[in-house]
Amino acid sequence: NAGVMQNPRHLVRRRGQEARLRCSPMKGHSHVYWYRQLPEEGLKFMVYLQKENIIDESGMPKERFSAEFPKEGPSILRIQQVVRGDSAAYFCASSPSDRGDNQPQHFGDGTRLSIL
Amino acid sequence: AQKVTQAQTEISVVEKEDVTLDCVYETRDTTYYLFWYKQPPSGELVFLIRRNSFDEQNEISGRYSWNFQKSTSSFNFTITASQVVDSAVYFCALLTGTASKLTFGTGTRLQVTL
């Protein structure tokens, strides 16, 4: 009975490197959401994906960030040329549909990204 | 635009005290859903409750209770007889009928001491 699986749990990168965060949704869930939590702040929506489609990326920074949810395999959040300000906890959530009455979104344990 | 306000940044209580965490929301949608999540020191997010906009009935689950008041756009959370294990950051969140993303408040850090 696996929940939303995120890995790695902790990721350390040097400035300029790339960070790849992975998220496997709960079984039967085809909707994936990424949120970012900066230190001492609430979660902010980044992107919402369904299989092979980006539905809403209104919260994604315009540069360096990208997300995908391929037909096979986990969803990937990719951050290129990381900077210190990217240090945060990145949470993935999944749901069986986007209907409000079919929520809540179930969250993974998050990936803590630290930039040296 | 959607907005969630948790005015209490931090609350400290002694074990066995009752504590209420406030949440005020803003939306123009008539269909929406309100949530509370708990984030313990270990960092994961734990779902506590969902309430939809058509159901103003208050809910009680053990020591937890929620008071939804559409007239004041509030969805407050009360912990009765608090325990040290309740120490965490609590987030209120809003999901509207026209969007799939959760809008979170900034959270309230609850510290329960012996």
PDB file of C-alpha atoms in Angstrom:
ATOM      1  CA  ASN A   1       0.000   0.000   0.000  1.00  0.00           C
ATOM      2  CA  ALA A   2       2.614   2.489  -1.118  1.00  0.00           C
ATOM      3  CA  GLY A   3       1.826   6.153  -0.895  1.00  0.00           C
ATOM      4  CA  VAL A   4       3.410   8.845  -3.007  1.00  0.00           C
ATOM      5  CA  MET A   5       7.109   7.998  -3.309  1.00  0.00           C
ATOM      6  CA  GLN A   6       9.684  10.709  -3.720  1.00  0.00           C
ATOM      7  CA  ASN A   7      13.400  10.288  -4.106  1.00  0.00           C
ATOM      8  CA  PRO A   8      15.894  11.193  -3.125  1.00  0.00           C
ATOM      9  CA  ARG A   9      14.864  12.346   0.327  1.00  0.00           C
ATOM     10  CA  HIS A  10      17.846  14.681   0.490  1.00  0.00           C
ATOM     11  CA  LEU A  11      19.839  16.067  -2.415  1.00  0.00           C
ATOM     12  CA  VAL A  12      22.930  18.225  -2.265  1.00  0.00           C
ATOM     13  CA  ARG A  13      24.171  20.045  -5.331  1.00  0.00           C
ATOM     14  CA  ARG A  14      26.784  22.708  -6.035  1.00  0.00           C
ATOM     15  CA  ARG A  15      25.822  25.897  -7.777  1.00  0.00           C
ATOM     16  CA  GLY A  16      25.567  25.365 -11.525  1.00  0.00           C
ATOM     17  CA  GLN A  17      24.785  21.655 -11.343  1.00  0.00           C
ATOM     18  CA  GLU A  18      21.524  19.998 -12.289  1.00  0.00           C
ATOM     19  CA  ALA A  19      19.005  18.570  -9.825  1.00  0.00           C
ATOM     20  CA  ARG A  20      16.531  15.832 -10.715  1.00  0.00           C
ATOM     21  CA  LEU A  21      13.710  15.054  -8.335  1.00  0.00           C
ATOM     22  CA  ARG A  22      11.533  12.008  -8.858  1.00  0.00           C
ATOM     23  CA  CYS A  23       7.974  11.288  -7.865  1.00  0.00           C
ATOM     24  CA  SER A  24       5.938   8.109  -8.236  1.00  0.00           C
ATOM     25  CA  PRO A  25       2.240   8.736  -7.586  1.00  0.00           C
ATOM     26  CA  MET A  26       0.004   6.481  -5.573  1.00  0.00           C
ATOM     27  CA  LYS A  27      -1.287   3.450  -7.409  1.00  0.00           C
ATOM     28  CA  GLY A  28      -4.236   4.391  -9.577  1.00  0.00           C
ATOM     29  CA  HIS A  29      -3.440   8.106  -9.500  1.00  0.00           C
ATOM     30  CA  SER A  30      -2.788   9.799 -12.817  1.00  0.00           C
ATOM     31  CA  HIS A  31      -2.579  13.402 -11.624  1.00  0.00           C
ATOM     32  CA  VAL A  32       0.662  14.760 -10.190  1.00  0.00           C
ATOM     33  CA  TYR A  33       1.364  18.121  -8.577  1.00  0.00           C
ATOM     34  CA  TRP A  34       4.649  19.686  -7.521  1.00  0.00           C
ATOM     35  CA  TYR A  35       4.915  22.223  -4.704  1.00  0.00           C
ATOM     36  CA  ARG A  36       7.889  24.068  -3.271  1.00  0.00           C
ATOM     37  CA  GLN A  37       8.351  25.008   0.365  1.00  0.00           C
ATOM     38  CA  LEU A  38      10.987  27.625   1.038  1.00  0.00           C
ATOM     39  CA  PRO A  39      12.428  27.700   4.576  1.00  0.00           C
ATOM     40  CA  GLU A  40       9.869  28.878   7.142  1.00  0.00           C
ATOM     41  CA  GLU A  41       7.199  29.353   4.484  1.00  0.00           C
ATOM     42  CA  GLY A  42       4.088  27.597   3.262  1.00  0.00           C
ATOM     43  CA  LEU A  43       3.886  25.464   0.167  1.00  0.00           C
ATOM     44  CA  LYS A  44       3.608  27.131  -3.208  1.00  0.00           C
ATOM     45  CA  PHE A  45       2.170  25.385  -6.252  1.00  0.00           C
ATOM     46  CA  MET A  46       4.558  24.865  -9.144  1.00  0.00           C
ATOM     47  CA  VAL A  47       3.075  22.555 -11.761  1.00  0.00           C
ATOM     48  CA  TYR A  48       0.266  20.094 -12.396  1.00  0.00           C
ATOM     49  CA  LEU A  49       0.708  17.203 -14.808  1.00  0.00           C
ATOM     50  CA  GLN A  50      -1.180  14.264 -16.136  1.00  0.00           C
ATOM     51  CA  LYS A  51       0.450  11.457 -18.062  1.00  0.00           C
ATOM     52  CA  GLU A  52       2.472  13.033 -20.902  1.00  0.00           C
ATOM     53  CA  ASN A  53       0.756  16.404 -20.440  1.00  0.00           C
ATOM     54  CA  ILE A  54       1.476  19.579 -18.521  1.00  0.00           C
ATOM     55  CA  ILE A  55      -1.891  20.944 -17.454  1.00  0.00           C
ATOM     56  CA  ASP A  56      -0.916  23.988 -15.414  1.00  0.00           C
ATOM     57  CA  GLU A  57       2.615  25.336 -15.008  1.00  0.00           C
ATOM     58  CA  SER A  58       1.642  28.767 -13.746  1.00  0.00           C
ATOM     59  CA  GLY A  59       3.810  28.391 -10.644  1.00  0.00           C
ATOM     60  CA  MET A  60       6.982  27.311 -12.401  1.00  0.00           C
ATOM     61  CA  PRO A  61       9.858  29.783 -12.703  1.00  0.00           C
ATOM     62  CA  LYS A  62      10.273  30.756 -16.337  1.00  0.00           C
ATOM     63  CA  GLU A  63      13.857  29.578 -16.613  1.00  0.00           C
ATOM     64  CA  ARG A  64      15.858  26.549 -15.486  1.00  0.00           C
ATOM     65  CA  PHE A  65      12.841  24.570 -14.216  1.00  0.00           C
ATOM     66  CA  SER A  66      11.010  21.875 -16.137  1.00  0.00           C
ATOM     67  CA  ALA A  67       8.730  18.982 -15.314  1.00  0.00           C
ATOM     68  CA  GLU A  68       7.539  15.878 -17.063  1.00  0.00           C
ATOM     69  CA  PHE A  69       5.327  12.907 -16.376  1.00  0.00           C
ATOM     70  CA  PRO A  70       6.071  10.304 -19.030  1.00  0.00           C
ATOM     71  CA  LYS A  71       3.816   7.457 -20.044  1.00  0.00           C
ATOM     72  CA  GLU A  72       6.057   5.070 -18.166  1.00  0.00           C
ATOM     73  CA  GLY A  73       7.971   5.892 -15.032  1.00  0.00           C
ATOM     74  CA  PRO A  74       7.898   8.609 -12.409  1.00  0.00           C
ATOM     75  CA  SER A  75       7.317  12.305 -12.767  1.00  0.00           C
ATOM     76  CA  ILE A  76      10.563  14.294 -12.870  1.00  0.00           C
ATOM     77  CA  LEU A  77      11.153  17.844 -11.707  1.00  0.00           C
ATOM     78  CA  ARG A  78      14.373  19.103 -13.234  1.00  0.00           C
ATOM     79  CA  ILE A  79      16.281  22.180 -12.139  1.00  0.00           C
ATOM     80  CA  GLN A  80      19.188  23.218 -14.320  1.00  0.00           C
ATOM     81  CA  GLN A  81      22.117  25.374 -13.200  1.00  0.00           C
ATOM     82  CA  VAL A  82      20.946  25.460  -9.612  1.00  0.00           C
ATOM     83  CA  VAL A  83      21.430  28.559  -7.472  1.00  0.00           C
ATOM     84  CA  ARG A  84      21.379  29.019  -3.705  1.00  0.00           C
ATOM     85  CA  GLY A  85      17.796  30.296  -3.860  1.00  0.00           C
ATOM     86  CA  ASP A  86      16.647  26.907  -5.133  1.00  0.00           C
ATOM     87  CA  SER A  87      17.335  25.410  -1.706  1.00  0.00           C
ATOM     88  CA  ALA A  88      13.932  24.252  -0.486  1.00  0.00           C
ATOM     89  CA  ALA A  89      11.756  21.242   0.158  1.00  0.00           C
ATOM     90  CA  TYR A  90      10.002  20.026  -2.950  1.00  0.00           C
ATOM     91  CA  PHE A  91       6.810  18.084  -2.430  1.00  0.00           C
ATOM     92  CA  CYS A  92       4.940  15.954  -4.890  1.00  0.00           C
ATOM     93  CA  ALA A  93       1.261  15.107  -4.518  1.00  0.00           C
ATOM     94  CA  SER A  94      -1.067  12.895  -6.488  1.00  0.00           C
ATOM     95  CA  SER A  95      -4.798  12.400  -6.892  1.00  0.00           C
ATOM     96  CA  PRO A  96      -7.010  10.086  -8.917  1.00  0.00           C
ATOM     97  CA  SER A  97      -8.619  13.005 -10.738  1.00  0.00           C
ATOM     98  CA  ASP A  98      -8.795  16.768 -10.638  1.00  0.00           C
ATOM     99  CA  ARG A  99     -12.291  16.859  -9.255  1.00  0.00           C
ATOM    100  CA  GLY A 100     -12.434  18.610  -5.940  1.00  0.00           C
ATOM    101  CA  ASP A 101     -14.620  15.961  -4.407  1.00  0.00           C
ATOM    102  CA  ASN A 102     -12.038  13.355  -5.326  1.00  0.00           C
ATOM    103  CA  GLN A 103      -9.263  14.995  -3.366  1.00  0.00           C
ATOM    104  CA  PRO A 104      -7.325  15.337  -1.081  1.00  0.00           C
ATOM    105  CA  GLN A 105      -4.038  15.385  -2.788  1.00  0.00           C
ATOM    106  CA  HIS A 106      -1.790  12.857  -1.106  1.00  0.00           C
ATOM    107  CA  PHE A 107       1.706  14.112  -0.515  1.00  0.00           C
ATOM    108  CA  GLY A 108       5.050  12.395  -0.575  1.00  0.00           C
ATOM    109  CA  ASP A 109       7.643  12.968   2.119  1.00  0.00           C
ATOM    110  CA  GLY A 110       9.408  15.588   0.023  1.00  0.00           C
ATOM    111  CA  THR A 111      12.930  16.081  -1.312  1.00  0.00           C
ATOM    112  CA  ARG A 112      15.119  18.499   0.617  1.00  0.00           C
ATOM    113  CA  LEU A 113      17.391  20.214  -1.879  1.00  0.00           C
ATOM    114  CA  SER A 114      20.461  21.979  -0.548  1.00  0.00           C
ATOM    115  CA  ILE A 115      22.687  24.070  -2.778  1.00  0.00           C
ATOM    116  CA  LEU A 116      26.277  24.595  -1.681  1.00  0.00           C
TER     117      LEU A 116
ATOM    118  CA  ALA B   1      -7.590  35.084  -6.874  1.00  0.00           C
ATOM    119  CA  GLN B   2      -7.451  32.673  -3.995  1.00  0.00           C
ATOM    120  CA  LYS B   3      -5.875  33.467  -0.670  1.00  0.00           C
ATOM    121  CA  VAL B   4      -5.507  31.741   2.677  1.00  0.00           C
ATOM    122  CA  THR B   5      -4.482  33.646   5.787  1.00  0.00           C
ATOM    123  CA  GLN B   6      -3.195  32.034   8.960  1.00  0.00           C
ATOM    124  CA  ALA B   7      -2.542  35.042  11.128  1.00  0.00           C
ATOM    125  CA  GLN B   8      -1.017  33.073  13.999  1.00  0.00           C
ATOM    126  CA  THR B   9       2.614  32.412  13.192  1.00  0.00           C
ATOM    127  CA  GLU B  10       3.409  30.521  16.351  1.00  0.00           C
ATOM    128  CA  ILE B  11       1.424  29.298  19.345  1.00  0.00           C
ATOM    129  CA  SER B  12       2.814  27.805  22.517  1.00  0.00           C
ATOM    130  CA  VAL B  13       0.616  25.930  24.994  1.00  0.00           C
ATOM    131  CA  VAL B  14       1.074  23.636  27.925  1.00  0.00           C
ATOM    132  CA  GLU B  15      -0.065  20.057  27.597  1.00  0.00           C
ATOM    133  CA  LYS B  16      -3.778  19.485  28.215  1.00  0.00           C
ATOM    134  CA  GLU B  17      -4.705  23.005  27.171  1.00  0.00           C
ATOM    135  CA  ASP B  18      -7.157  23.519  24.316  1.00  0.00           C
ATOM    136  CA  VAL B  19      -5.877  25.475  21.337  1.00  0.00           C
ATOM    137  CA  THR B  20      -7.564  26.930  18.252  1.00  0.00           C
ATOM    138  CA  LEU B  21      -5.758  27.575  14.999  1.00  0.00           C
ATOM    139  CA  ASP B  22      -7.355  30.219  12.805  1.00  0.00           C
ATOM    140  CA  CYS B  23      -7.781  30.102   9.040  1.00  0.00           C
ATOM    141  CA  VAL B  24      -9.436  32.746   6.871  1.00  0.00           C
ATOM    142  CA  TYR B  25      -9.813  32.232   3.142  1.00  0.00           C
ATOM    143  CA  GLU B  26     -10.740  34.320   0.113  1.00  0.00           C
ATOM    144  CA  THR B  27     -12.260  33.091  -3.119  1.00  0.00           C
ATOM    145  CA  ARG B  28     -14.913  34.177  -5.573  1.00  0.00           C
ATOM    146  CA  ASP B  29     -15.780  30.610  -6.473  1.00  0.00           C
ATOM    147  CA  THR B  30     -18.956  29.185  -5.015  1.00  0.00           C
ATOM    148  CA  THR B  31     -17.582  25.657  -5.126  1.00  0.00           C
ATOM    149  CA  TYR B  32     -14.421  25.119  -3.153  1.00  0.00           C
ATOM    150  CA  TYR B  33     -12.745  22.766  -0.721  1.00  0.00           C
ATOM    151  CA  LEU B  34     -10.859  23.501   2.462  1.00  0.00           C
ATOM    152  CA  PHE B  35      -8.151  21.344   3.964  1.00  0.00           C
ATOM    153  CA  TRP B  36      -5.950  21.109   6.994  1.00  0.00           C
ATOM    154  CA  TYR B  37      -2.549  19.426   6.848  1.00  0.00           C
ATOM    155  CA  LYS B  38      -0.100  18.719   9.648  1.00  0.00           C
ATOM    156  CA  GLN B  39       3.659  18.896   9.141  1.00  0.00           C
ATOM    157  CA  PRO B  40       5.502  17.321  12.087  1.00  0.00           C
ATOM    158  CA  PRO B  41       9.215  17.971  12.705  1.00  0.00           C
ATOM    159  CA  SER B  42      10.068  15.010  10.462  1.00  0.00           C
ATOM    160  CA  GLY B  43       8.788  17.098   7.544  1.00  0.00           C
ATOM    161  CA  GLU B  44       6.111  15.050   5.839  1.00  0.00           C
ATOM    162  CA  LEU B  45       2.622  16.419   5.185  1.00  0.00           C
ATOM    163  CA  VAL B  46      -0.250  14.616   6.834  1.00  0.00           C
ATOM    164  CA  PHE B  47      -3.792  15.168   5.602  1.00  0.00           C
ATOM    165  CA  LEU B  48      -6.244  15.885   8.434  1.00  0.00           C
ATOM    166  CA  ILE B  49      -9.549  16.947   6.927  1.00  0.00           C
ATOM    167  CA  ARG B  50     -11.364  18.142   3.833  1.00  0.00           C
ATOM    168  CA  ARG B  51     -14.543  20.203   3.870  1.00  0.00           C
ATOM    169  CA  ASN B  52     -16.512  21.326   0.815  1.00  0.00           C
ATOM    170  CA  SER B  53     -18.241  24.676   0.529  1.00  0.00           C
ATOM    171  CA  PHE B  54     -21.723  23.191   0.606  1.00  0.00           C
ATOM    172  CA  ASP B  55     -21.251  21.449   3.904  1.00  0.00           C
ATOM    173  CA  GLU B  56     -21.076  23.803   6.858  1.00  0.00           C
ATOM    174  CA  GLN B  57     -21.510  21.085   9.394  1.00  0.00           C
ATOM    175  CA  ASN B  58     -18.782  21.130  11.991  1.00  0.00           C
ATOM    176  CA  GLU B  59     -16.763  17.991  12.441  1.00  0.00           C
ATOM    177  CA  ILE B  60     -15.186  16.277  15.392  1.00  0.00           C
ATOM    178  CA  SER B  61     -12.592  13.545  15.216  1.00  0.00           C
ATOM    179  CA  GLY B  62     -11.273  12.520  18.593  1.00  0.00           C
ATOM    180  CA  ARG B  63      -9.485  15.514  20.089  1.00  0.00           C
ATOM    181  CA  TYR B  64      -9.716  17.434  16.811  1.00  0.00           C
ATOM    182  CA  SER B  65     -12.637  19.592  15.743  1.00  0.00           C
ATOM    183  CA  TRP B  66     -13.222  21.996  12.893  1.00  0.00           C
ATOM    184  CA  ASN B  67     -15.530  24.998  12.713  1.00  0.00           C
ATOM    185  CA  PHE B  68     -16.472  26.092   9.181  1.00  0.00           C
ATOM    186  CA  GLN B  69     -18.238  29.460   8.963  1.00  0.00           C
ATOM    187  CA  LYS B  70     -18.999  30.684   5.451  1.00  0.00           C
ATOM    188  CA  SER B  71     -20.318  33.991   6.789  1.00  0.00           C
ATOM    189  CA  THR B  72     -16.838  34.891   8.033  1.00  0.00           C
ATOM    190  CA  SER B  73     -14.877  32.805   5.489  1.00  0.00           C
ATOM    191  CA  SER B  74     -13.192  30.925   8.271  1.00  0.00           C
ATOM    192  CA  PHE B  75     -12.260  27.308   8.845  1.00  0.00           C
ATOM    193  CA  ASN B  76     -10.789  27.088  12.319  1.00  0.00           C
ATOM    194  CA  PHE B  77      -9.197  24.023  13.870  1.00  0.00           C
ATOM    195  CA  THR B  78      -9.343  23.209  17.567  1.00  0.00           C
ATOM    196  CA  ILE B  79      -7.256  20.656  19.418  1.00  0.00           C
ATOM    197  CA  THR B  80      -8.719  19.689  22.768  1.00  0.00           C
ATOM    198  CA  ALA B  81      -6.448  18.565  25.596  1.00  0.00           C
ATOM    199  CA  SER B  82      -3.305  19.108  23.544  1.00  0.00           C
ATOM    200  CA  GLN B  83      -0.412  16.666  23.735  1.00  0.00           C
ATOM    201  CA  VAL B  84       3.292  17.012  23.042  1.00  0.00           C
ATOM    202  CA  VAL B  85       2.849  14.888  19.902  1.00  0.00           C
ATOM    203  CA  ASP B  86       0.606  17.619  18.500  1.00  0.00           C
ATOM    204  CA  SER B  87       3.648  19.858  18.152  1.00  0.00           C
ATOM    205  CA  ALA B  88       3.929  20.595  14.433  1.00  0.00           C
ATOM    206  CA  VAL B  89       3.254  23.189  11.779  1.00  0.00           C
ATOM    207  CA  TYR B  90      -0.366  23.177  10.666  1.00  0.00           C
ATOM    208  CA  PHE B  91      -1.379  24.372   7.224  1.00  0.00           C
ATOM    209  CA  CYS B  92      -4.797  25.395   6.020  1.00  0.00           C
ATOM    210  CA  ALA B  93      -5.334  25.102   2.254  1.00  0.00           C
ATOM    211  CA  LEU B  94      -7.962  25.981  -0.330  1.00  0.00           C
ATOM    212  CA  LEU B  95      -8.877  24.239  -3.578  1.00  0.00           C
ATOM    213  CA  THR B  96     -11.382  25.976  -5.813  1.00  0.00           C
ATOM    214  CA  GLY B  97     -13.692  24.408  -8.329  1.00  0.00           C
ATOM    215  CA  THR B  98     -11.943  26.105 -11.226  1.00  0.00           C
ATOM    216  CA  ALA B  99      -8.389  25.185 -10.347  1.00  0.00           C
ATOM    217  CA  SER B 100      -6.600  22.029  -9.429  1.00  0.00           C
ATOM    218  CA  LYS B 101      -3.898  23.533  -7.285  1.00  0.00           C
ATOM    219  CA  LEU B 102      -3.969  23.958  -3.548  1.00  0.00           C
ATOM    220  CA  THR B 103      -3.412  27.429  -2.144  1.00  0.00           C
ATOM    221  CA  PHE B 104      -1.738  27.138   1.241  1.00  0.00           C
ATOM    222  CA  GLY B 105      -1.585  29.504   4.166  1.00  0.00           C
ATOM    223  CA  THR B 106       1.793  30.268   5.679  1.00  0.00           C
ATOM    224  CA  GLY B 107       1.192  27.835   8.509  1.00  0.00           C
ATOM    225  CA  THR B 108       0.935  28.025  12.280  1.00  0.00           C
ATOM    226  CA  ARG B 109       3.683  26.443  14.358  1.00  0.00           C
ATOM    227  CA  LEU B 110       2.205  24.817  17.454  1.00  0.00           C
ATOM    228  CA  GLN B 111       4.503  24.020  20.350  1.00  0.00           C
ATOM    229  CA  VAL B 112       3.050  21.899  23.135  1.00  0.00           C
ATOM    230  CA  THR B 113       5.194  21.622  26.262  1.00  0.00           C
ATOM    231  CA  LEU B 114       4.918  19.580  29.427  1.00  0.00           C
TER     232      LEU B 114
END
